[in-house]
Coordinates of C-alpha atoms and ligand atoms in Angstrom, one line a residue:
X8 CA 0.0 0.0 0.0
X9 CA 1.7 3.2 -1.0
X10 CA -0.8 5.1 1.7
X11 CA 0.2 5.0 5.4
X12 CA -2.9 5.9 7.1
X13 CA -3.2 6.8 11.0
X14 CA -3.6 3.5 12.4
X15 CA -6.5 4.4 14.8
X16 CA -10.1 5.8 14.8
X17 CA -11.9 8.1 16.2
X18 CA -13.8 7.9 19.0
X19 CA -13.7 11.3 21.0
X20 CA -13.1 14.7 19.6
X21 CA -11.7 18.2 20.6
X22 CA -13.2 20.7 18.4
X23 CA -10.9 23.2 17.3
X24 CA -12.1 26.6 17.1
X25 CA -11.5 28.2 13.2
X26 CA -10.0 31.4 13.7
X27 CA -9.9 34.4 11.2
X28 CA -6.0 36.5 10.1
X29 CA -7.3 39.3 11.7
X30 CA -8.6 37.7 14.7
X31 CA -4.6 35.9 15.1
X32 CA -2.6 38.9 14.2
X33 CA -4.4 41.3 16.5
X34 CA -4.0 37.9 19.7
X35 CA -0.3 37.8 19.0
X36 CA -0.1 41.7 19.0
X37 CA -1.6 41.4 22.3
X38 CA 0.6 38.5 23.8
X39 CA 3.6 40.6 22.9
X40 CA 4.3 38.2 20.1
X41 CA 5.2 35.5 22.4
X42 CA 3.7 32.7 21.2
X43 CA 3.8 30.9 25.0
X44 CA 1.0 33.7 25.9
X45 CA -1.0 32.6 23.6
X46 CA -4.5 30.8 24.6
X47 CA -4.5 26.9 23.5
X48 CA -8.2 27.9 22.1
X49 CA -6.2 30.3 19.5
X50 CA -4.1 27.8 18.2
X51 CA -5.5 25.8 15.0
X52 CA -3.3 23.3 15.1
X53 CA -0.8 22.9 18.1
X54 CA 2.5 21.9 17.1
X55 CA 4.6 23.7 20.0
X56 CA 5.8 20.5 21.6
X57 CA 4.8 16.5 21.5
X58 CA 5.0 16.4 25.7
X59 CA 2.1 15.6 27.0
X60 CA 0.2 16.3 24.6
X61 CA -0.7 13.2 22.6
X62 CA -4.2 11.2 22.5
X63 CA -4.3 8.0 24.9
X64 CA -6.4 5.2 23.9
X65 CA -9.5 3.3 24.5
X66 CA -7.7 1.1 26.6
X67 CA -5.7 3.0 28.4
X68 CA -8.9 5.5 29.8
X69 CA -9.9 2.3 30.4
X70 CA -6.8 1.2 32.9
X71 CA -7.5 4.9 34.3
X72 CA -10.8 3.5 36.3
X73 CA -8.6 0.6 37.3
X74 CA -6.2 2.9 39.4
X75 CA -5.7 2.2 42.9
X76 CA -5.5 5.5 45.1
X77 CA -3.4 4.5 48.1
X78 CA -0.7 5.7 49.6
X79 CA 1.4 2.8 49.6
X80 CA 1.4 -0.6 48.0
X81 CA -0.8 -0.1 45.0
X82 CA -1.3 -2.7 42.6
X83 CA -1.1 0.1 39.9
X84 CA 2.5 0.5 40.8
X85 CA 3.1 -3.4 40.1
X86 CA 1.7 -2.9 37.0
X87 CA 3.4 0.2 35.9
X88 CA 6.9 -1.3 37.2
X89 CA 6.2 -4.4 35.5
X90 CA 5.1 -2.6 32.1
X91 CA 8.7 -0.5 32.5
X92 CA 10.9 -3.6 33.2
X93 CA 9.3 -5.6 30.1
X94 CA 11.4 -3.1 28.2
X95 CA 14.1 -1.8 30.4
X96 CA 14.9 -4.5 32.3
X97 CA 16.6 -2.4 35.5
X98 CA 16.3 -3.2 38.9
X99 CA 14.7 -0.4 40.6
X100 CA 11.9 1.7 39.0
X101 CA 10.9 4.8 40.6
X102 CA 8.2 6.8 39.1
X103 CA 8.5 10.7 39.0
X104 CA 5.6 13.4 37.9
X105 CA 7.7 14.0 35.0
X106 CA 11.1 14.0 33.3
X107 CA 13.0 17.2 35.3
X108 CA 11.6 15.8 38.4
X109 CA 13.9 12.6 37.8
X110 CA 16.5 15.1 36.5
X111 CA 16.9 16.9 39.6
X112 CA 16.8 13.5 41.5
X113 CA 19.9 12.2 39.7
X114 CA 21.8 15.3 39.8
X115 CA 21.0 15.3 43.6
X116 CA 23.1 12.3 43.6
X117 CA 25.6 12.3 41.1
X118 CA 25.8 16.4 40.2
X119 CA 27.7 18.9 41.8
X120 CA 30.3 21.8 41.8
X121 CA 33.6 20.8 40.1
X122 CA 31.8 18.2 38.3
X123 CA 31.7 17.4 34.5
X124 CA 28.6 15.5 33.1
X125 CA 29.0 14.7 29.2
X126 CA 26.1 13.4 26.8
X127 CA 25.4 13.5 23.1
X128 CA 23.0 16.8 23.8
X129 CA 21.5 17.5 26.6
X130 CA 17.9 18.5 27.0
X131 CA 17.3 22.1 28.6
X132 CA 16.3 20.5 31.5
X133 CA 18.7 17.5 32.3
X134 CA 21.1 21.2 31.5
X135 CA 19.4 22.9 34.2
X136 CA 19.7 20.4 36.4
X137 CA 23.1 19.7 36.2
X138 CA 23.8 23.7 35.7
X139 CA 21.8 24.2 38.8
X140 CA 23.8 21.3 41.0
X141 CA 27.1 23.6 40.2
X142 CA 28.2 21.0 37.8
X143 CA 28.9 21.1 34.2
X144 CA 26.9 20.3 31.1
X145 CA 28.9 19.4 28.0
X146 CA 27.7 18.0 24.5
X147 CA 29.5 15.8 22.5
X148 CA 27.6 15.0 19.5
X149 CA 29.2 13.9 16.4
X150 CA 29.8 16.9 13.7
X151 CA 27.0 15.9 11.5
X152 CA 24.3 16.6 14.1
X153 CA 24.9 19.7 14.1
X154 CA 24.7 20.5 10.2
X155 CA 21.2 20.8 9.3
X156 CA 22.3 19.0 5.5
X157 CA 24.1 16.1 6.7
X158 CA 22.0 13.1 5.5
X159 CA 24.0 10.9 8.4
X160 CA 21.5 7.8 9.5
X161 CA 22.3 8.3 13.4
X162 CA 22.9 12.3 13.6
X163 CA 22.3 11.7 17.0
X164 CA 25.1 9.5 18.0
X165 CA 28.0 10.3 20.4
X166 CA 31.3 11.6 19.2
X167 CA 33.6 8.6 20.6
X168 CA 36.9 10.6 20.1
X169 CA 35.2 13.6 22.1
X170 CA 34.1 11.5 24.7
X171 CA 37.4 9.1 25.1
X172 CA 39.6 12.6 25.5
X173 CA 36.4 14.2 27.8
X174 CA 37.0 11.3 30.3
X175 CA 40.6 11.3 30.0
X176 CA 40.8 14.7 30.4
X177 CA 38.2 15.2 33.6
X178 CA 39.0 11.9 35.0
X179 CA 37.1 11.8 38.9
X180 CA 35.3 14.5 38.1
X181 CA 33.3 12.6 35.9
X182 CA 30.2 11.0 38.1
X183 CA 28.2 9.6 35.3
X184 CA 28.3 9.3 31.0
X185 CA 24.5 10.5 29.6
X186 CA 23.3 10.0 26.4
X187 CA 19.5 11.0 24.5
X188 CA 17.5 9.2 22.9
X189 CA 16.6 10.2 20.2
X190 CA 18.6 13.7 20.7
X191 CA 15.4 16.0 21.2
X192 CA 17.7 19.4 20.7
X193 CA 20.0 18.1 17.8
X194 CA 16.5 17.4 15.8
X195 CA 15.1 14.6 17.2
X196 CA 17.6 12.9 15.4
X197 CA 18.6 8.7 16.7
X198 CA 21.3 7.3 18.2
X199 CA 22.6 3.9 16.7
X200 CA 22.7 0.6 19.2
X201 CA 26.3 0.1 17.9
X202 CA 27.0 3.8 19.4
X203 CA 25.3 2.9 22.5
X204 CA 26.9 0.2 23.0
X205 CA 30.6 1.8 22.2
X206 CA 29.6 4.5 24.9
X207 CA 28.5 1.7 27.3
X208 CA 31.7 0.0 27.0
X209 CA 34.0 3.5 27.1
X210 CA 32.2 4.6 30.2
X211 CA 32.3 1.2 32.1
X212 CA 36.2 1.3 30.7
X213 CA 36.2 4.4 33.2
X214 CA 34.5 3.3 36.0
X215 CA 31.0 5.3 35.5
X216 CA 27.9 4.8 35.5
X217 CA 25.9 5.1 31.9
X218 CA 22.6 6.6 32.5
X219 CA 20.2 6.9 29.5
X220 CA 17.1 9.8 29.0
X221 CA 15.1 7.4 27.4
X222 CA 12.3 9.6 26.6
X223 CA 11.3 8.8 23.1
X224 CA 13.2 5.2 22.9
X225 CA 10.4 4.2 20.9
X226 CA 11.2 6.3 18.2
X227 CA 14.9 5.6 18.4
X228 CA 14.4 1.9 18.4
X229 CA 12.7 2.7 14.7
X230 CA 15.3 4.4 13.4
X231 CA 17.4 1.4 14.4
X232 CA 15.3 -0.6 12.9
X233 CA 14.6 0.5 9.9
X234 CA 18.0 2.0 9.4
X235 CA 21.1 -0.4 11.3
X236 CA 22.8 -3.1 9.8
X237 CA 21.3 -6.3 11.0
X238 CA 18.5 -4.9 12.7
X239 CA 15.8 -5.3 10.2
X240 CA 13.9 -8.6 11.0
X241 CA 13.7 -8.2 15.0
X242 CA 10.8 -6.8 16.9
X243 CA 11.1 -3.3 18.5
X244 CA 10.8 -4.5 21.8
X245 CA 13.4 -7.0 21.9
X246 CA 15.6 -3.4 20.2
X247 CA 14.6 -1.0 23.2
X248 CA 15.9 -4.1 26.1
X249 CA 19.4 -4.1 23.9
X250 CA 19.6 -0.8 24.2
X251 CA 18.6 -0.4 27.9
X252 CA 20.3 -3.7 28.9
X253 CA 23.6 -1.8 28.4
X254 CA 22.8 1.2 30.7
X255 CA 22.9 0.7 34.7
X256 CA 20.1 3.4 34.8
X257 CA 18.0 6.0 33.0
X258 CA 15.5 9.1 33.1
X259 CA 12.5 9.3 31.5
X260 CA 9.9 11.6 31.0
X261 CA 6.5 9.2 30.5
X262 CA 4.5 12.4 28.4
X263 CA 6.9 11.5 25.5
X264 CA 7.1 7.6 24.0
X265 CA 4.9 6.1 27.3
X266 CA 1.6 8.2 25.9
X267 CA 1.2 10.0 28.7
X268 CA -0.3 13.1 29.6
X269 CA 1.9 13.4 33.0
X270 CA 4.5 11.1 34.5
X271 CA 8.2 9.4 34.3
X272 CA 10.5 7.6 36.1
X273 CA 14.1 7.2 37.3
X274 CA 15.8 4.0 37.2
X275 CA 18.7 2.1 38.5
X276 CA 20.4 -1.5 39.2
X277 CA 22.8 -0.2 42.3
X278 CA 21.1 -0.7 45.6
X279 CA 23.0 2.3 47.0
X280 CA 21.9 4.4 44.1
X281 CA 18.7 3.5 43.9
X282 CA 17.9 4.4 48.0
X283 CA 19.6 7.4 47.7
X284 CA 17.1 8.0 45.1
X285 CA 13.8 7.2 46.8
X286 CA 15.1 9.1 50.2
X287 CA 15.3 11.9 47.7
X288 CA 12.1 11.1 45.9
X289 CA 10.0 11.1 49.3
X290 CA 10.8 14.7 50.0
X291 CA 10.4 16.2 47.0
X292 CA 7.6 14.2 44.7
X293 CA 6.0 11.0 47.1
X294 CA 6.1 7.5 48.5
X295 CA 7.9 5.0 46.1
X296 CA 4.9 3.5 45.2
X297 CA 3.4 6.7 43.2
X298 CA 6.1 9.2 43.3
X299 CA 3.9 11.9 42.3
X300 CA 1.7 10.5 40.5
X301 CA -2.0 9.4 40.9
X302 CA -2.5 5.2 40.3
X303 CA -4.4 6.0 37.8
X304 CA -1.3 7.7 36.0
X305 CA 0.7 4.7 36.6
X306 CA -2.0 2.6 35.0
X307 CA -2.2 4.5 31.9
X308 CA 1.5 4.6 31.8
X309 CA 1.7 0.5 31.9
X310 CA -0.9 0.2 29.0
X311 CA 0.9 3.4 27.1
X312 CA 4.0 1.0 27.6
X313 CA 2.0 -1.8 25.7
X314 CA 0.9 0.8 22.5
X315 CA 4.0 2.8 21.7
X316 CA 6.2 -0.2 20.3
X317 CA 3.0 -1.0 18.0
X318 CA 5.1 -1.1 14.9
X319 CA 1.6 0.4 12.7
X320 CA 2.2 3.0 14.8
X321 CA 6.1 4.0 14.7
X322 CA 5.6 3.6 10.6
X323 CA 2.7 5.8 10.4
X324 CA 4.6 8.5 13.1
X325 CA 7.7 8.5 11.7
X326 CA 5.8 8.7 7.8
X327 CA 3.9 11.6 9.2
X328 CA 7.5 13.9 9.5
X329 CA 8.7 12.1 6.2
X330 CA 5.7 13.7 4.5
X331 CA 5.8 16.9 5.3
X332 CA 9.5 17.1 4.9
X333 CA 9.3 15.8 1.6
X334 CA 6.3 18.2 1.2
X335 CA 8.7 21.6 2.4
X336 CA 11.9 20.2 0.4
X337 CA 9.4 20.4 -2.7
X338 CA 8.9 24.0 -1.8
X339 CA 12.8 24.7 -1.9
X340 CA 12.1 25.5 2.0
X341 CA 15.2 24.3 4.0
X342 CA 14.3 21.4 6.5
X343 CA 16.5 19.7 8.9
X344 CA 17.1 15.9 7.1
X345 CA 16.6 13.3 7.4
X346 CA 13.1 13.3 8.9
X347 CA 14.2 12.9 12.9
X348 CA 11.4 11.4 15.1
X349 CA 9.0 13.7 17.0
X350 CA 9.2 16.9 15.0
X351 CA 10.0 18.9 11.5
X352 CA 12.6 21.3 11.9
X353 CA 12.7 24.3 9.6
X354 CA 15.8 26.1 9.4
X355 CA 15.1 29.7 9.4
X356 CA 18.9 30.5 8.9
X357 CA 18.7 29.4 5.5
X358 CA 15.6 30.1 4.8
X359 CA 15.4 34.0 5.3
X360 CA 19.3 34.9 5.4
X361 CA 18.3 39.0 4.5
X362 CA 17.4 38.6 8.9
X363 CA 20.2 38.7 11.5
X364 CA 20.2 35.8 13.7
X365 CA 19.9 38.6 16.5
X366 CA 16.4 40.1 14.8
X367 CA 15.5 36.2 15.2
X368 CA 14.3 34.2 12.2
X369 CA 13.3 31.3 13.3
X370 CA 10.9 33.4 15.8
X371 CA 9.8 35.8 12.8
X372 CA 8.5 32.3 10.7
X373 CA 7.4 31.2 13.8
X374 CA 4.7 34.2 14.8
X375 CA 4.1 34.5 10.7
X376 CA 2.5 30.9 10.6
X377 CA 0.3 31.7 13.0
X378 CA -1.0 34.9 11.5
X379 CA -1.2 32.8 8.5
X380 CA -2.5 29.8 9.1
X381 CA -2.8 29.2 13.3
X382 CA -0.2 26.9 13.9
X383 CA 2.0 27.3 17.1
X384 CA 5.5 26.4 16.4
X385 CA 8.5 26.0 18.7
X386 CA 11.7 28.5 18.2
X387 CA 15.3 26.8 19.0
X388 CA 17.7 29.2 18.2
X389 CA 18.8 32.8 19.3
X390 CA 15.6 34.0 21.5
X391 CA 16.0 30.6 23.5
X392 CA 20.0 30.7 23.7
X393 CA 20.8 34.0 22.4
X394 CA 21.4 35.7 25.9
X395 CA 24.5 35.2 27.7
X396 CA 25.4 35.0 31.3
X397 CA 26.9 38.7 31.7
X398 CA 23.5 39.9 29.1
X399 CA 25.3 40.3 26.2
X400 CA 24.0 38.3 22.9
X401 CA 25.7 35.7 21.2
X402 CA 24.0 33.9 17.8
X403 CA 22.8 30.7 18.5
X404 CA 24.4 28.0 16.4
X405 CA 20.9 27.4 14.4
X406 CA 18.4 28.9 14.4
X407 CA 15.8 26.2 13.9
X408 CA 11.8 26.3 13.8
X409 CA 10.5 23.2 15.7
X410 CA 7.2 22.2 14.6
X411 CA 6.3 18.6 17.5
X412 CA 3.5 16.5 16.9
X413 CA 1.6 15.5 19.4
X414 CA 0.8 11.5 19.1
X415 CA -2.1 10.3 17.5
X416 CA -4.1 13.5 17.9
X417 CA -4.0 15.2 14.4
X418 CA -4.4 13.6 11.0
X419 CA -3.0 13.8 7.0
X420 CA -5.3 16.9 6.2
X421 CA -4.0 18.6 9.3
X422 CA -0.2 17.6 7.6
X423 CA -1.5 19.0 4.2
X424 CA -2.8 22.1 5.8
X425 CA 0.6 23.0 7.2
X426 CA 1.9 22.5 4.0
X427 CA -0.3 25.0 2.4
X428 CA 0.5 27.8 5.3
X429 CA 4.0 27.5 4.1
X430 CA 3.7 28.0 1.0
X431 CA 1.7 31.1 2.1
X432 CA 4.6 32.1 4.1
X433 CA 7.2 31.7 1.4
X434 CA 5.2 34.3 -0.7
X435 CA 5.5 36.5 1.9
X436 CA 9.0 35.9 3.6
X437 CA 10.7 38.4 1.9
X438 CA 9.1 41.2 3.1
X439 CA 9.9 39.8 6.9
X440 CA 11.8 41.9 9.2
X441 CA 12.2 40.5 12.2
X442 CA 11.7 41.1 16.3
X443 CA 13.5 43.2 18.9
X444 CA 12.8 41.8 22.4
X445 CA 11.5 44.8 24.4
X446 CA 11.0 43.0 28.3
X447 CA 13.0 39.8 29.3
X448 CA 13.6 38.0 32.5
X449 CA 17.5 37.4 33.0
X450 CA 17.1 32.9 32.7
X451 CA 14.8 31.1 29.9
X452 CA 13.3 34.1 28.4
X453 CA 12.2 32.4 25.3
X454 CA 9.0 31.9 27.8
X455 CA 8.0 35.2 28.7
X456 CA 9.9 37.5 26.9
X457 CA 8.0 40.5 24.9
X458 CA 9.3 41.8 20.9
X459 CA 8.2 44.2 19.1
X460 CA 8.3 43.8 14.7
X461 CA 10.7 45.7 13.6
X462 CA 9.8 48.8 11.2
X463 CA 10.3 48.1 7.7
Ligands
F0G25 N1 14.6 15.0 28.2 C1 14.2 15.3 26.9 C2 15.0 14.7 25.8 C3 13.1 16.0 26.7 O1 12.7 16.3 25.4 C4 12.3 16.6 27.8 C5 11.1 17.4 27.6 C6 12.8 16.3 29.1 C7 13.9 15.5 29.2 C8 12.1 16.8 30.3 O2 10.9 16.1 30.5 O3 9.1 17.8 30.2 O4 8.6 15.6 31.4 O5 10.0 17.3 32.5 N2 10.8 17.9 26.5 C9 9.7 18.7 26.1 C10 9.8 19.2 24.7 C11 9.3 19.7 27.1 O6 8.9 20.1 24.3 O7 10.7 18.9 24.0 P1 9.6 16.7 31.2

């Protein structure tokens, strides 16, 4: 079949509220052209991140009335264990309300001043959290992840070289080696099992624990699939326990490739670790046994466990970003390739060089596709890492337009309408100008900042 339809029906809808130009341009006006302070009920179609957002299924509102409420020893917590372990088999599971709460739980453990933490990309958060420990956060992907034209299979893989000379270099001050899967900032782009394994074997070569942010593992497991010598006849699931087997613990924020609306965990296979953990876990998010969450969470979580590995599913996902970049390419409008797992990154860069990376592109295509067309996109370049420490800018190294889809929640015409709003925008693109940012907060302004257009 040369169609790859959503593998699902319908059986509950949101309505979305159909919005006029005028209407839009005169709500972003008023949110200062921040597109975070914007009502969901403005949005057409939602595209600012995949987290949370996705549809769960039948089954899984059904598990929901099978949550058990108490405090300690629910059943739902057997279940949601269970669910985790069938694909990462580690010792001790402890569930957290989401990913930055098991973040700040490792880094109470392993982070620190004087301390170097190294990964292929770290997420702004697991950043944060090591940032806010006193330790430091360093990326070592391999060169190709970081050119938007490289067609490399695994853009999201470690630099080996990088890392051997990181942990040579930092020697004890290196508490633990992280990786991301699939690396959410470089594109959403996978890392290849033959890389994991290499950076599984270098840090155990150095004495340190190799912790894995597992949140869209799913996703990466496809990639392997589909694209990794060797890999093509076995079953997803028995792909995501290779590539966890290797690891002695992980993070995981459950919105992501568990279909939740809330939730994640933290996992280990040392004792020590793993009660350090929980003592930390009990003052900050709950008993062991829900860790923040309600049972009926963890339920939905053990039957989202089930559904994301649904091959059906990962080929129609994956196809939906395929599309669409194919789609934009068509246009001449430059995409990040190839099509990574959870989003289609547009790079704005390219796209309108006459704007400075410090009048902010990828933010001026952003707030112009929602004039246009409704759609609420994600800026990752110089309005989210523009500022510096001591306020001064500094061009971001891309300066990308991330456009997540939620799971299973909006459909082929949905794809085809975004198509059309670009090519919309590309009729008007030249006559873009760009922002100024008139109010900001000194940390992660991108959220609350104001602009202003500038005059043409
Ligand atoms: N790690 C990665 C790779 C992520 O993408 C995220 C969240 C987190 C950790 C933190 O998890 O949100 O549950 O606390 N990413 C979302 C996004 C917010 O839009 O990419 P969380």
């Amino acid at each position: 079949m040369k169609t790859i339809i959503e593998p699902f029906r319908i059986k509950s809808v949101e309505p979305i509220r159909m919005t006029t130009r005028a209407e839009r341009e005169a709500k972003l006006k008023a949110a200062n052209y921040n597109l975070f302070a914007l009502k969901s009920q403005d949005v057409i179609i939602d595209l600012l991140t995949d987290s949370g957002t996705g549809a769960m299924s039948a089954e899984q509102w059904a598990a929901v009335m099978r949550g058990d409420e108490s405090y300690a020893g629910s059943p739902s917590y057997d279940r949601f264990r269970e669910g985790v372990q069938a694909l990462m088999p580690f010792k001790h599971i402890i569930p957290t309300h989401q990913g930055r709460a098991a973040e700040a739980i490792l880094m109470s453990i392993f982070g620190g001043k004087g301390k170097h933490i190294p990964s292929n990309t770290h997420f702004d958060t697991t950043r944060g959290n090591i940032e806010a420990s006193g330790a430091e956060a360093s990326d070592l992907v391999i060169a190709e992840g970081k050119d938007s034209t490289s067609l490399h299979p695994f853009k999201g893989n470690m630099d080996l070289e990088k890392l051997e000379s990181y942990l040579e270099t930092h020697g004890d001050s290196v508490p633990i080696v992280m990786i991301t899967i699939t690396n959410n900032a470089g594109g959403g782009q996978p890392v290849s099992l033959e890389n994991l394994r290499a950076v599984s074997e270098l840090a155990k070569k150095h004495g340190k624990p190799f912790i894995i942010d597992g949140c869209r593992f799913a996703e990466n497991a496809w990639f392997i699939k589909q694209r990794e010598e060797g890999q093509q006849a076995r079953s997803i699931r028995d792909i995501v326990r290779d590539c966890f087997t290797i690891a002695d613990g992980m993070t995981m924020s459950a919105k992501k490739d568990a279909f939740g609306n809330i939730g994640g965990w933290i996992a280990f296979n040392d004792d020590s670790v793993a009660e350090q953990a929980r003592v930390r876990l009990i003052q900050t998010e709950g008993f062991p046994t829900y860790g923040g969450l309600a049972g009926r969470d963890l339920e939905a979580l053990a039957q989202g466990l089930q559904e994301i590995t649904d091959e059906d599913y990962l080929r129609y996902r994956i196809r939906t970003n395929e599309y669409i970049i194919e789609r934009l390419d068509a246009l001449g409008i430059p995409v990040v390739k190839p099509a990574g797992g959870h989003a289609v990154f547009v790079d704005a860069k390219r796209w309108l060089p006459h704007i400075d990376p410090l009048h902010f592109p990828a933010h001026t295509v952003a707030c112009r596709l929602y004039e246009i067309g409704g759609i609420r996109s994600c800026e990752i370049g110089s309005v989210m890492f523009g500022r510096q420490p001591d306020g001064t800018e500094k061009p971001a190294a891309m300066e990308l337009v991330r456009l997540a889809f939620p799971r299973r929640t909006y459909t082929q015409s949905h794809a085809d309408y975004l198509v059309e709003v670009f090519e919309m925008l590309k009729a008007e693109k030249d006559s873009l100008k760009g922002f100024k940012i008139t109010k900001e907060p000194n940390l992660m302004r991108h959220f609350t900042c104001e602009f202003a257009p500038l005059a043409g």
